Structures are given as C-alpha cells and as structure tokens.
Amino acid sequence: MGNSEAVFFSRVLTELTLSFHIIYATIGVGIPLMIMIAQWVGIKKQDEHYILLARRWTRGFVISVAVGVVTGTAIGLQLSLLWPNFMELAGNVIALPLFMETFAFFFEAIFLGIYIYTWDRFENQKKHLLLLIPVALGASFSAIFITIVNAFMNAPQGFDLFKGQLVNVSPIVAMFNPAMPTKVAHVLATAYMTSAFILASIGAFRLLKGSNHIYHKKALLLTMKLGFVFSIATAVIGDFSGKYLAEYQPEKLAAAEWHFETEEGAPLILYGVLDNGDVKYALKIPFGLSFLAHSNPTAEVIGLDRFVEDETPPLYIHYLFDVMVTLGMWLTVVSFLYIMGARWKLRFIFSTWFRWLMVLGGPLAVIAIEAGWWLTEVGRQPWILRRIMRTSEAATSSGHVDLMLMLFSILYLILGIGSVLVLWRMFRKNPVEQELADRDADKAGDLR
C-alpha cells in the first residue's frame, strides 16, 4: 500500500468512526438533560408519568453510553495509530482537553450509577433529582472538551512554531481559541435538539401504533417543546458560526457557499448544482451571504479567487450545508406546528400523516448532525492543523489500514445492530402500560 492509499484509508476509517460515534455521543450529551427536565417537571406537577418518563429514558440511555464508550475509545486509539505525525506535533497541546474529557465522563458515569441505584431509596424526589445535575454537567463538559480539540485543529494558537516543532506551548490559550465558542455552543445545542427529536419520534411512533395512553402524549408534547427551543438556539448559533468563518476561515465559508469571486452585497446560494464552474438551478437570496458573514447586506465577502486551489476545501461541502440547514428548518417548522396545534387543540396534529412527520424527526435530526460534522471536517481540508500541517503529512504510512477499516466496520455493524435490538426488546417486553399497571397494583397492595 502506497502512502496516498494509507492516507485515503485513514481518512475513510476516521470518518466512519466519527460518523458512527457521533450518533451515540449526541444521545449521550443530550439525553441526561432530557431526563433531568422530565423528572423536574414530574416533581413540579406532582405527575408520576414524568417521573416514569425519566426512569425509562435512563434505562435506554445506559445502553447508548456503553456503545459510546467503545466508539470513543476507538477514536482515541485511531488518533495515535492513524495520525501519528499529528499526535507527535500537537499531542502535548491537546493532551489537557483530552484528559479533561475523560475526567468529565468518569464524573458523569459515577453519578449516573448512583442515580440508577437509588431510584427507590429517596422519599424526597427533589434530592434524587440533584444527582442528575452532575450527570448532565459531566455529559455536556465531555462534549465541550472534545470539541475544544476539534476547534484547536481549525484555529491553532497557544504555541510558537520552531523548526517544525510546537514550542512554548500554553494549553489554556490553545483551548480558548477563536473557534471554541461557536463550535462548543453549536455542538451542545444540536445535541440537545437531536435528543429531543429522537425521543419525540419514539412517542409519536407509539401513538401511531395504537397506544393512546396519556403518558406518550405528555412525552411527545414535552420533547417537541424542547426540540423547538433548541432548534431556534441552533439557528442563532449557526448565524454566529457564519460570522466566525467569515473572519477566521473565509475559504471554508466561500467553498460551502460556492462564492467564487470576492464581492460586496454577496448573495446566499442555497441548493443548485455545479456545472463546469457555473451554478445552476440555485435559490439565490440577494445580499444574504454578506448579511450572514458581517451583519451588513453590502459588506464585502472574500471569495475563492483569493486562495490557491490546493488550499481550498472540496466544493461538495455546499451540499452538506444545504442538507444541514434544510433539515434544521424543517424540524423547527414541524415542532412549531405541533406546539401551536396542541395549544389550540387543532385536529391535524392527531392525523396519521402528521404523526409520521414527527416520527421522521428523529432520523432527520441525526442526518442533520452527520451533515454538520462532515461539513466541519471536510471543510477544514486539506489541513489537519490549519495552515500548519496537511492531512497527507499527518497520516500513518502503515500498509494495514485497509484491514483495520474492515475490522472496525464489522465492530460498528455488530454494535449498531446489537444496541438497537437490546433497546427494542427492553421496551417491547416492558411497555409503559404494563409498568403503570404493576405500579398501581403495588400501591394497592401496600394500602392493604
């Protein structure tokens, strides 16, 4: 295997691992907050359904955590095996956030164990709720620290470059780089949003399949409200991300928007196809890109004409941008319609077709997350460490990466199918109606 093949397979394996891991990582970050909110609402309203909601979500969450640990470990392993030159150069800079991410995960896991073990040991549910605060914080900080590593790769700082080595390293300065605020905020908001829509799609699916229990209706309304709130937050942070790119990574913004020539009053291009350098069938929003980049409709936006061709990202990232934005808007609209429909008791929210739209919300949110991460990673190319080290320079020269790719593909296939089957059987054998009936029977027995 030649060096170019090693680079290719290293990139494919890393992309496969990240694409698989991001599903479980997103659930791992977002679900603890959903559990905490459900339990808090249950305590506030003195409603057993929300307490049970928190319990059942926790059972499923534990399975996703287990798979997330495996894939997260795989990423750590692959950083050293597939990208040894990158780790040799930047390892001492990113070691701190990597260590902090591990610490945050342990913090989360310890309190999650205590929370599960003490389900029936607290008469005062408010005290039990307190255990969820470190779980949710640990999950979110785990995402924050690992995202900081990614932000550093996009906006490296906190060191001097001397004879190809990073010296005078300041890990704190490196961590608080210009890319950090928007990246961290975007990752957290999208994780909460996606988790809410996944849980909403489960509730909608149960209603579609004939269960008319109030438990599922409460779950659906709560999660659609949360999904709407975080989809709005995601859109606002996305606007800040555009402004960050315009200032610090203009070549990435230009490639994502097919903005070929530097100009004032630049239009925002959505959809379309590229035909021999010409954009066809696109939706152009006049002055949109100038406003996105600088909050000024007549501002100048740097185009791809200012960059050498071998330092510009692949132009297909425009399609990833389209997918991410379109699905985000779609989820916002569907959740808003459901909330308004529930508020005014409109009949369309009970229709089969609308419930199917909500069922689709979960998978579509995951696709939006995937498109966003591919846009982030591919949009940084050809650099692994922007303006310092190219991806081709960072990869291993090993001739066995193709074998690793095959083995890891089999592992992810087993983990993916296995986790879905375990979750399916767990909840199918223990439906909420049965659990509520058993609980009522236990209460009646205690009264006797």
CSV table of C-alpha atoms in Angstrom, one decimal:
chain,number,residue,atom,x,y,z
A,1,MET,CA,0.0,0.0,0.0
A,2,GLY,CA,1.4,3.4,-1.0
A,3,ASN,CA,1.4,6.5,1.1
A,4,SER,CA,-1.6,8.0,-0.8
A,5,GLU,CA,-3.6,4.8,-0.2
A,6,ALA,CA,-2.7,4.9,3.5
A,7,VAL,CA,-3.9,8.5,3.8
A,8,PHE,CA,-7.1,7.6,1.9
A,9,PHE,CA,-8.0,4.6,4.1
A,10,SER,CA,-7.0,6.5,7.3
A,11,ARG,CA,-9.5,9.3,6.3
A,12,VAL,CA,-12.2,6.8,5.5
A,13,LEU,CA,-11.7,4.9,8.8
A,14,THR,CA,-11.7,8.1,10.8
A,15,GLU,CA,-14.8,9.3,9.0
A,16,LEU,CA,-16.6,6.0,9.6
A,17,THR,CA,-15.7,6.0,13.3
A,18,LEU,CA,-16.7,9.7,13.8
A,19,SER,CA,-20.0,9.2,11.8
A,20,PHE,CA,-20.9,6.2,14.0
A,21,HIS,CA,-19.7,7.6,17.3
A,22,ILE,CA,-21.4,11.0,16.8
A,23,ILE,CA,-24.9,9.3,17.0
A,24,TYR,CA,-24.2,7.8,20.4
A,25,ALA,CA,-22.2,10.8,21.6
A,26,THR,CA,-25.1,13.1,20.7
A,27,ILE,CA,-27.5,10.9,22.6
A,28,GLY,CA,-25.0,10.7,25.4
A,29,VAL,CA,-24.8,14.5,25.7
A,30,GLY,CA,-28.5,15.4,25.2
A,31,ILE,CA,-30.5,12.6,26.9
A,32,PRO,CA,-29.2,13.4,30.5
A,33,LEU,CA,-30.7,16.9,30.2
A,34,MET,CA,-34.0,15.5,28.9
A,35,ILE,CA,-34.1,13.0,31.8
A,36,MET,CA,-33.4,15.9,34.3
A,37,ILE,CA,-36.1,18.1,32.8
A,38,ALA,CA,-38.7,15.2,32.8
A,39,GLN,CA,-38.0,14.4,36.4
A,40,TRP,CA,-38.1,18.1,37.4
A,41,VAL,CA,-41.5,18.6,35.6
A,42,GLY,CA,-42.8,15.5,37.3
A,43,ILE,CA,-41.8,16.8,40.7
A,44,LYS,CA,-43.2,20.3,40.0
A,45,LYS,CA,-46.5,19.0,38.6
A,46,GLN,CA,-46.6,16.0,41.1
A,47,ASP,CA,-47.1,13.8,38.0
A,48,GLU,CA,-46.0,10.2,38.1
A,49,HIS,CA,-45.9,10.0,34.3
A,50,TYR,CA,-43.0,12.4,34.0
A,51,ILE,CA,-41.1,10.6,36.8
A,52,LEU,CA,-41.6,7.3,34.9
A,53,LEU,CA,-40.5,9.0,31.7
A,54,ALA,CA,-37.2,9.9,33.3
A,55,ARG,CA,-36.8,6.3,34.5
A,56,ARG,CA,-37.5,4.7,31.2
A,57,TRP,CA,-35.3,7.1,29.3
A,58,THR,CA,-32.5,6.4,31.7
A,59,ARG,CA,-32.7,2.6,31.0
A,60,GLY,CA,-32.3,3.3,27.3
A,61,PHE,CA,-29.6,5.9,27.9
A,62,VAL,CA,-27.3,3.3,29.7
A,63,ILE,CA,-27.2,1.2,26.6
A,64,SER,CA,-26.1,4.1,24.4
A,65,VAL,CA,-23.5,5.1,27.0
A,66,ALA,CA,-22.0,1.6,26.8
A,67,VAL,CA,-21.7,1.8,23.0
A,68,GLY,CA,-20.4,5.4,23.1
A,69,VAL,CA,-17.6,4.3,25.4
A,70,VAL,CA,-16.4,1.7,22.9
A,71,THR,CA,-16.5,4.1,19.9
A,72,GLY,CA,-15.0,6.9,21.9
A,73,THR,CA,-12.1,4.6,22.9
A,74,ALA,CA,-11.7,3.7,19.2
A,75,ILE,CA,-11.3,7.4,18.3
A,76,GLY,CA,-8.6,7.8,20.9
A,77,LEU,CA,-6.8,4.7,19.6
A,78,GLN,CA,-7.1,5.8,16.0
A,79,LEU,CA,-5.7,9.3,16.7
A,80,SER,CA,-2.4,7.6,17.7
A,81,LEU,CA,-2.5,4.7,15.1
A,82,LEU,CA,-3.7,6.6,12.0
A,83,TRP,CA,-2.4,10.1,12.7
A,84,PRO,CA,0.9,9.6,14.5
A,85,ASN,CA,2.6,12.6,12.9
A,86,PHE,CA,-0.2,14.9,14.0
A,87,MET,CA,-0.1,13.5,17.6
A,88,GLU,CA,3.7,13.9,17.7
A,89,LEU,CA,3.4,17.5,16.6
A,90,ALA,CA,0.3,18.6,18.6
A,91,GLY,CA,-0.1,15.9,21.3
A,92,ASN,CA,1.3,18.0,24.1
A,93,VAL,CA,-1.2,20.8,23.2
A,94,ILE,CA,-4.4,18.7,23.1
A,95,ALA,CA,-3.4,16.4,25.9
A,96,LEU,CA,-5.1,18.6,28.5
A,97,PRO,CA,-8.6,18.8,26.9
A,98,LEU,CA,-8.4,15.0,26.1
A,99,PHE,CA,-7.6,14.3,29.8
A,100,MET,CA,-10.4,16.7,30.9
A,101,GLU,CA,-12.9,14.9,28.6
A,102,THR,CA,-12.0,11.6,30.3
A,103,PHE,CA,-12.4,13.1,33.7
A,104,ALA,CA,-15.8,14.6,32.8
A,105,PHE,CA,-17.0,11.2,31.5
A,106,PHE,CA,-16.0,9.5,34.8
A,107,PHE,CA,-17.7,12.2,36.7
A,108,GLU,CA,-20.9,11.6,34.7
A,109,ALA,CA,-20.7,7.8,35.0
A,110,ILE,CA,-20.2,7.7,38.8
A,111,PHE,CA,-23.2,9.9,39.4
A,112,LEU,CA,-25.3,8.0,36.8
A,113,GLY,CA,-24.6,4.8,38.7
A,114,ILE,CA,-25.6,6.3,42.0
A,115,TYR,CA,-28.8,7.8,40.4
A,116,ILE,CA,-29.9,4.4,39.0
A,117,TYR,CA,-29.0,2.5,42.2
A,118,THR,CA,-31.0,4.9,44.4
A,119,TRP,CA,-34.2,5.1,42.3
A,120,ASP,CA,-36.5,3.8,45.1
A,121,ARG,CA,-34.4,4.9,48.0
A,122,PHE,CA,-35.4,8.6,48.2
A,123,GLU,CA,-38.7,9.5,49.6
A,124,ASN,CA,-38.0,13.1,48.6
A,125,GLN,CA,-37.7,13.1,44.8
A,126,LYS,CA,-36.0,16.5,44.8
A,127,LYS,CA,-32.9,15.0,46.5
A,128,HIS,CA,-32.8,12.3,43.8
A,129,LEU,CA,-33.1,15.0,41.1
A,130,LEU,CA,-29.9,16.6,42.5
A,131,LEU,CA,-27.9,13.5,41.4
A,132,LEU,CA,-28.9,14.3,37.8
A,133,ILE,CA,-27.1,17.7,37.8
A,134,PRO,CA,-23.6,16.2,37.8
A,135,VAL,CA,-24.7,13.6,35.2
A,136,ALA,CA,-26.0,16.3,32.8
A,137,LEU,CA,-23.0,18.6,33.6
A,138,GLY,CA,-20.5,15.7,33.1
A,139,ALA,CA,-22.1,14.7,29.7
A,140,SER,CA,-22.0,18.3,28.5
A,141,PHE,CA,-18.5,19.0,29.6
A,142,SER,CA,-17.3,15.8,28.0
A,143,ALA,CA,-18.6,17.3,24.7
A,144,ILE,CA,-17.1,20.7,25.5
A,145,PHE,CA,-13.6,19.3,26.0
A,146,ILE,CA,-13.6,17.1,23.0
A,147,THR,CA,-15.0,19.9,20.8
A,148,ILE,CA,-12.2,22.1,22.0
A,149,VAL,CA,-9.7,19.7,20.5
A,150,ASN,CA,-11.6,20.0,17.2
A,151,ALA,CA,-11.7,23.8,17.5
A,152,PHE,CA,-7.9,23.9,18.0
A,153,MET,CA,-7.4,22.0,14.8
A,154,ASN,CA,-9.4,24.7,13.0
A,155,ALA,CA,-7.8,27.7,14.8
A,156,PRO,CA,-4.5,26.6,16.3
A,157,GLN,CA,-2.9,29.0,18.8
A,158,GLY,CA,-1.1,29.0,22.1
A,159,PHE,CA,2.4,28.0,20.9
A,160,ASP,CA,5.4,29.0,18.8
A,161,LEU,CA,6.5,27.1,15.7
A,162,PHE,CA,10.2,26.5,15.7
A,163,LYS,CA,11.9,24.1,13.2
A,164,GLY,CA,8.7,22.2,12.6
A,165,GLN,CA,8.0,21.7,16.3
A,166,LEU,CA,5.4,23.4,18.6
A,167,VAL,CA,7.3,25.1,21.5
A,168,ASN,CA,6.4,27.5,24.3
A,169,VAL,CA,3.0,25.7,24.5
A,170,SER,CA,0.2,27.2,26.6
A,171,PRO,CA,-2.6,24.7,26.7
A,172,ILE,CA,-5.1,27.1,28.2
A,173,VAL,CA,-4.5,29.7,25.4
A,174,ALA,CA,-4.8,26.8,22.9
A,175,MET,CA,-8.1,25.7,24.4
A,176,PHE,CA,-9.6,29.2,24.3
A,177,ASN,CA,-9.1,29.6,20.6
A,178,PRO,CA,-11.4,31.7,18.3
A,179,ALA,CA,-13.2,28.6,17.0
A,180,MET,CA,-14.1,27.4,20.5
A,181,PRO,CA,-17.1,29.5,21.5
A,182,THR,CA,-19.2,28.9,18.4
A,183,LYS,CA,-18.2,25.2,18.0
A,184,VAL,CA,-18.9,24.3,21.6
A,185,ALA,CA,-22.3,26.2,21.6
A,186,HIS,CA,-23.3,24.6,18.3
A,187,VAL,CA,-22.4,21.1,19.4
A,188,LEU,CA,-24.3,21.4,22.7
A,189,ALA,CA,-27.4,23.0,21.1
A,190,THR,CA,-27.6,20.4,18.3
A,191,ALA,CA,-27.1,17.5,20.8
A,192,TYR,CA,-30.0,18.7,23.0
A,193,MET,CA,-32.1,19.3,19.9
A,194,THR,CA,-31.4,15.9,18.3
A,195,SER,CA,-32.0,14.1,21.5
A,196,ALA,CA,-35.4,15.8,22.0
A,197,PHE,CA,-36.5,14.9,18.4
A,198,ILE,CA,-35.3,11.3,18.8
A,199,LEU,CA,-37.4,10.9,22.0
A,200,ALA,CA,-40.3,12.7,20.3
A,201,SER,CA,-40.2,10.3,17.3
A,202,ILE,CA,-40.5,7.4,19.8
A,203,GLY,CA,-43.5,8.9,21.4
A,204,ALA,CA,-45.1,9.6,18.1
A,205,PHE,CA,-44.4,6.1,16.9
A,206,ARG,CA,-46.1,4.6,19.9
A,207,LEU,CA,-49.2,6.7,19.3
A,208,LEU,CA,-49.2,5.7,15.6
A,209,LYS,CA,-49.1,2.0,16.6
A,210,GLY,CA,-52.3,2.3,18.5
A,211,SER,CA,-51.3,3.2,22.1
A,212,ASN,CA,-53.4,6.2,23.1
A,213,HIS,CA,-52.0,6.4,26.6
A,214,ILE,CA,-51.7,9.9,28.1
A,215,TYR,CA,-48.0,9.0,29.0
A,216,HIS,CA,-47.0,9.1,25.3
A,217,LYS,CA,-48.9,12.3,24.7
A,218,LYS,CA,-47.2,14.0,27.6
A,219,ALA,CA,-43.8,12.7,26.4
A,220,LEU,CA,-44.4,13.9,22.9
A,221,LEU,CA,-45.5,17.4,23.9
A,222,LEU,CA,-42.5,17.9,26.3
A,223,THR,CA,-40.0,16.7,23.8
A,224,MET,CA,-41.4,18.7,20.9
A,225,LYS,CA,-41.3,21.8,23.0
A,226,LEU,CA,-37.7,21.1,23.9
A,227,GLY,CA,-36.8,20.3,20.3
A,228,PHE,CA,-38.3,23.6,19.1
A,229,VAL,CA,-36.4,25.7,21.7
A,230,PHE,CA,-33.1,24.1,20.9
A,231,SER,CA,-33.7,24.2,17.1
A,232,ILE,CA,-34.1,28.0,17.5
A,233,ALA,CA,-30.9,28.1,19.6
A,234,THR,CA,-29.1,26.1,16.9
A,235,ALA,CA,-30.2,28.6,14.2
A,236,VAL,CA,-29.0,31.6,16.2
A,237,ILE,CA,-25.6,29.9,17.0
A,238,GLY,CA,-25.4,28.9,13.3
A,239,ASP,CA,-25.5,32.6,12.4
A,240,PHE,CA,-22.6,33.3,14.8
A,241,SER,CA,-20.7,30.4,13.2
A,242,GLY,CA,-21.1,32.0,9.8
A,243,LYS,CA,-19.6,35.2,11.2
A,244,TYR,CA,-16.7,33.3,12.7
A,245,LEU,CA,-16.0,31.6,9.4
A,246,ALA,CA,-16.0,34.9,7.5
A,247,GLU,CA,-13.3,36.3,9.8
A,248,TYR,CA,-11.1,33.2,10.5
A,249,GLN,CA,-11.8,30.6,7.8
A,250,PRO,CA,-13.1,32.5,4.8
A,251,GLU,CA,-12.0,29.8,2.4
A,252,LYS,CA,-14.4,27.3,4.2
A,253,LEU,CA,-17.3,29.8,4.0
A,254,ALA,CA,-16.6,30.5,0.3
A,255,ALA,CA,-16.5,26.8,-0.6
A,256,ALA,CA,-19.6,26.0,1.4
A,257,GLU,CA,-21.5,28.9,-0.3
A,258,TRP,CA,-20.0,28.5,-3.8
A,259,HIS,CA,-18.8,32.1,-3.5
A,260,PHE,CA,-16.1,32.2,-6.2
A,261,GLU,CA,-15.4,35.9,-6.5
A,262,THR,CA,-14.8,38.4,-3.8
A,263,GLU,CA,-17.7,40.9,-4.0
A,264,GLU,CA,-19.8,43.3,-2.0
A,265,GLY,CA,-23.5,42.6,-1.4
A,266,ALA,CA,-22.9,38.8,-2.0
A,267,PRO,CA,-26.0,36.6,-2.4
A,268,LEU,CA,-26.6,33.5,-0.3
A,269,ILE,CA,-26.8,30.4,-2.6
A,270,LEU,CA,-29.0,27.5,-1.5
A,271,TYR,CA,-29.3,24.2,-3.4
A,272,GLY,CA,-28.3,24.2,-7.1
A,273,VAL,CA,-25.8,22.1,-9.0
A,274,LEU,CA,-22.3,22.9,-10.2
A,275,ASP,CA,-21.8,22.5,-14.0
A,276,ASN,CA,-18.3,23.3,-15.3
A,277,GLY,CA,-17.9,26.1,-12.7
A,278,ASP,CA,-21.3,27.5,-13.3
A,279,VAL,CA,-24.0,27.4,-10.6
A,280,LYS,CA,-27.4,26.2,-12.0
A,281,TYR,CA,-30.9,25.8,-10.5
A,282,ALA,CA,-29.9,27.5,-7.3
A,283,LEU,CA,-32.0,29.6,-5.0
A,284,LYS,CA,-30.2,32.9,-4.5
A,285,ILE,CA,-31.1,35.2,-1.6
A,286,PRO,CA,-29.8,38.7,-2.5
A,287,PHE,CA,-27.3,40.2,-0.1
A,288,GLY,CA,-27.8,37.0,2.1
A,289,LEU,CA,-24.2,36.0,2.4
A,290,SER,CA,-23.0,39.5,3.2
A,291,PHE,CA,-25.5,39.7,5.9
A,292,LEU,CA,-24.7,36.2,7.3
A,293,ALA,CA,-21.0,37.0,7.2
A,294,HIS,CA,-20.9,40.5,8.5
A,295,SER,CA,-24.5,41.5,9.5
A,296,ASN,CA,-24.3,44.1,6.8
A,297,PRO,CA,-26.1,43.5,3.4
A,298,THR,CA,-23.5,45.5,1.4
A,299,ALA,CA,-20.3,44.1,3.1
A,300,GLU,CA,-17.5,42.5,1.1
A,301,VAL,CA,-17.2,38.7,1.3
A,302,ILE,CA,-14.0,37.1,0.4
A,303,GLY,CA,-14.3,34.6,-2.4
A,304,LEU,CA,-12.3,31.5,-3.6
A,305,ASP,CA,-10.4,33.7,-6.0
A,306,ARG,CA,-8.3,34.9,-3.1
A,307,PHE,CA,-6.9,31.4,-2.3
A,308,VAL,CA,-4.7,29.0,-4.1
A,309,GLU,CA,-6.5,26.0,-5.4
A,310,ASP,CA,-4.7,23.3,-3.4
A,311,GLU,CA,-5.6,25.1,-0.1
A,312,THR,CA,-9.4,25.3,-0.7
A,313,PRO,CA,-11.9,22.7,0.6
A,314,PRO,CA,-13.8,20.4,-1.7
A,315,LEU,CA,-16.8,22.2,-3.2
A,316,TYR,CA,-19.2,19.4,-2.5
A,317,ILE,CA,-19.4,20.7,1.1
A,318,HIS,CA,-22.1,23.0,-0.3
A,319,TYR,CA,-24.5,20.1,-0.4
A,320,LEU,CA,-23.7,19.2,3.2
A,321,PHE,CA,-24.6,22.8,4.2
A,322,ASP,CA,-27.8,22.6,2.3
A,323,VAL,CA,-28.8,19.3,4.0
A,324,MET,CA,-28.0,20.7,7.5
A,325,VAL,CA,-29.8,23.9,7.0
A,326,THR,CA,-32.9,22.4,5.3
A,327,LEU,CA,-33.4,19.7,7.9
A,328,GLY,CA,-32.9,22.2,10.7
A,329,MET,CA,-35.6,24.5,9.3
A,330,TRP,CA,-37.9,21.5,8.6
A,331,LEU,CA,-37.6,20.3,12.3
A,332,THR,CA,-38.3,23.9,13.6
A,333,VAL,CA,-41.4,24.2,11.5
A,334,VAL,CA,-42.8,20.7,12.4
A,335,SER,CA,-42.2,21.3,16.1
A,336,PHE,CA,-43.8,24.8,16.0
A,337,LEU,CA,-46.9,23.4,14.2
A,338,TYR,CA,-47.3,20.7,16.8
A,339,ILE,CA,-46.9,23.1,19.7
A,340,MET,CA,-49.5,25.5,18.2
A,341,GLY,CA,-51.8,22.6,17.3
A,342,ALA,CA,-51.7,21.2,20.8
A,343,ARG,CA,-52.2,24.7,22.3
A,344,TRP,CA,-55.3,25.5,20.1
A,345,LYS,CA,-56.5,21.8,20.0
A,346,LEU,CA,-56.3,21.6,16.2
A,347,ARG,CA,-57.2,18.3,14.7
A,348,PHE,CA,-54.3,17.9,12.2
A,349,ILE,CA,-51.8,17.1,15.0
A,350,PHE,CA,-53.7,13.8,15.6
A,351,SER,CA,-53.7,12.8,12.0
A,352,THR,CA,-51.6,9.8,10.8
A,353,TRP,CA,-49.6,11.9,8.3
A,354,PHE,CA,-48.5,14.5,10.8
A,355,ARG,CA,-47.5,11.9,13.3
A,356,TRP,CA,-45.4,10.3,10.6
A,357,LEU,CA,-43.7,13.6,10.1
A,358,MET,CA,-42.8,13.6,13.9
A,359,VAL,CA,-41.6,10.0,13.7
A,360,LEU,CA,-39.3,11.1,10.8
A,361,GLY,CA,-38.0,14.0,13.0
A,362,GLY,CA,-35.6,11.7,15.0
A,363,PRO,CA,-33.8,10.2,12.0
A,364,LEU,CA,-33.7,13.5,10.1
A,365,ALA,CA,-32.1,15.3,13.1
A,366,VAL,CA,-29.4,12.6,13.1
A,367,ILE,CA,-28.8,13.1,9.4
A,368,ALA,CA,-28.5,16.9,10.0
A,369,ILE,CA,-25.9,16.2,12.8
A,370,GLU,CA,-23.9,14.0,10.4
A,371,ALA,CA,-24.1,16.5,7.6
A,372,GLY,CA,-22.9,19.2,10.0
A,373,TRP,CA,-19.9,17.2,11.2
A,374,TRP,CA,-18.9,16.2,7.6
A,375,LEU,CA,-19.1,19.9,6.7
A,376,THR,CA,-16.9,20.8,9.6
A,377,GLU,CA,-14.2,18.1,9.0
A,378,VAL,CA,-14.2,18.1,5.2
A,379,GLY,CA,-14.4,21.9,5.2
A,380,ARG,CA,-11.0,22.1,7.0
A,381,GLN,CA,-9.2,20.2,4.2
A,382,PRO,CA,-6.5,20.0,3.1
A,383,TRP,CA,-5.3,20.8,6.7
A,384,ILE,CA,-5.5,18.6,9.8
A,385,LEU,CA,-4.0,21.5,11.7
A,386,ARG,CA,-5.0,24.6,9.7
A,387,ARG,CA,-2.1,26.4,7.9
A,388,ILE,CA,0.4,24.2,9.8
A,389,MET,CA,0.1,20.5,8.9
A,390,ARG,CA,-1.7,18.9,5.9
A,391,THR,CA,-3.8,15.8,6.4
A,392,SER,CA,-1.5,14.0,3.9
A,393,GLU,CA,1.5,14.8,6.2
A,394,ALA,CA,-0.2,13.6,9.3
A,395,ALA,CA,-1.2,10.1,8.3
A,396,THR,CA,0.5,6.8,9.0
A,397,SER,CA,2.5,5.1,6.3
A,398,SER,CA,1.3,1.6,7.5
A,399,GLY,CA,0.2,-0.8,4.9
A,400,HIS,CA,-2.5,-2.4,7.0
A,401,VAL,CA,-5.1,0.4,7.4
A,402,ASP,CA,-7.4,-1.3,4.9
A,403,LEU,CA,-7.5,-4.3,7.2
A,404,MET,CA,-8.2,-2.0,10.2
A,405,LEU,CA,-11.1,-0.5,8.2
A,406,MET,CA,-12.6,-3.9,7.6
A,407,LEU,CA,-12.3,-5.0,11.2
A,408,PHE,CA,-13.7,-1.7,12.6
A,409,SER,CA,-16.6,-1.8,10.1
A,410,ILE,CA,-17.6,-5.2,11.4
A,411,LEU,CA,-17.3,-4.0,15.0
A,412,TYR,CA,-19.6,-1.0,14.3
A,413,LEU,CA,-22.1,-3.2,12.5
A,414,ILE,CA,-22.3,-5.5,15.5
A,415,LEU,CA,-22.5,-2.6,18.0
A,416,GLY,CA,-25.2,-0.8,15.9
A,417,ILE,CA,-27.4,-3.8,15.3
A,418,GLY,CA,-26.9,-5.1,18.9
A,419,SER,CA,-27.7,-1.8,20.6
A,420,VAL,CA,-30.9,-1.4,18.5
A,421,LEU,CA,-32.1,-5.0,19.3
A,422,VAL,CA,-31.4,-4.6,23.0
A,423,LEU,CA,-33.3,-1.3,23.2
A,424,TRP,CA,-36.2,-2.8,21.1
A,425,ARG,CA,-36.5,-5.9,23.3
A,426,MET,CA,-36.1,-3.9,26.5
A,427,PHE,CA,-39.1,-1.6,25.8
A,428,ARG,CA,-41.2,-4.1,23.9
A,429,LYS,CA,-41.2,-6.6,26.8
A,430,ASN,CA,-41.9,-3.9,29.3
A,431,PRO,CA,-44.4,-1.5,27.8
A,432,VAL,CA,-45.4,1.6,29.8
A,433,GLU,CA,-49.0,0.4,30.2
A,434,GLN,CA,-47.8,-2.8,31.9
A,435,GLU,CA,-45.3,-0.8,34.1
A,436,LEU,CA,-48.0,1.6,35.2
A,437,ALA,CA,-50.5,-1.3,35.9
A,438,ASP,CA,-47.8,-3.1,38.0
A,439,ARG,CA,-47.0,0.1,39.9
A,440,ASP,CA,-50.7,0.7,40.7
A,441,ALA,CA,-51.0,-2.9,41.8
A,442,ASP,CA,-48.0,-2.5,44.1
A,443,LYS,CA,-49.6,0.7,45.6
A,444,ALA,CA,-52.9,-1.1,46.2
A,445,GLY,CA,-51.0,-4.0,47.9
A,446,ASP,CA,-49.2,-1.5,50.2
A,447,LEU,CA,-52.5,0.1,51.2
A,448,ARG,CA,-53.9,-3.3,52.2
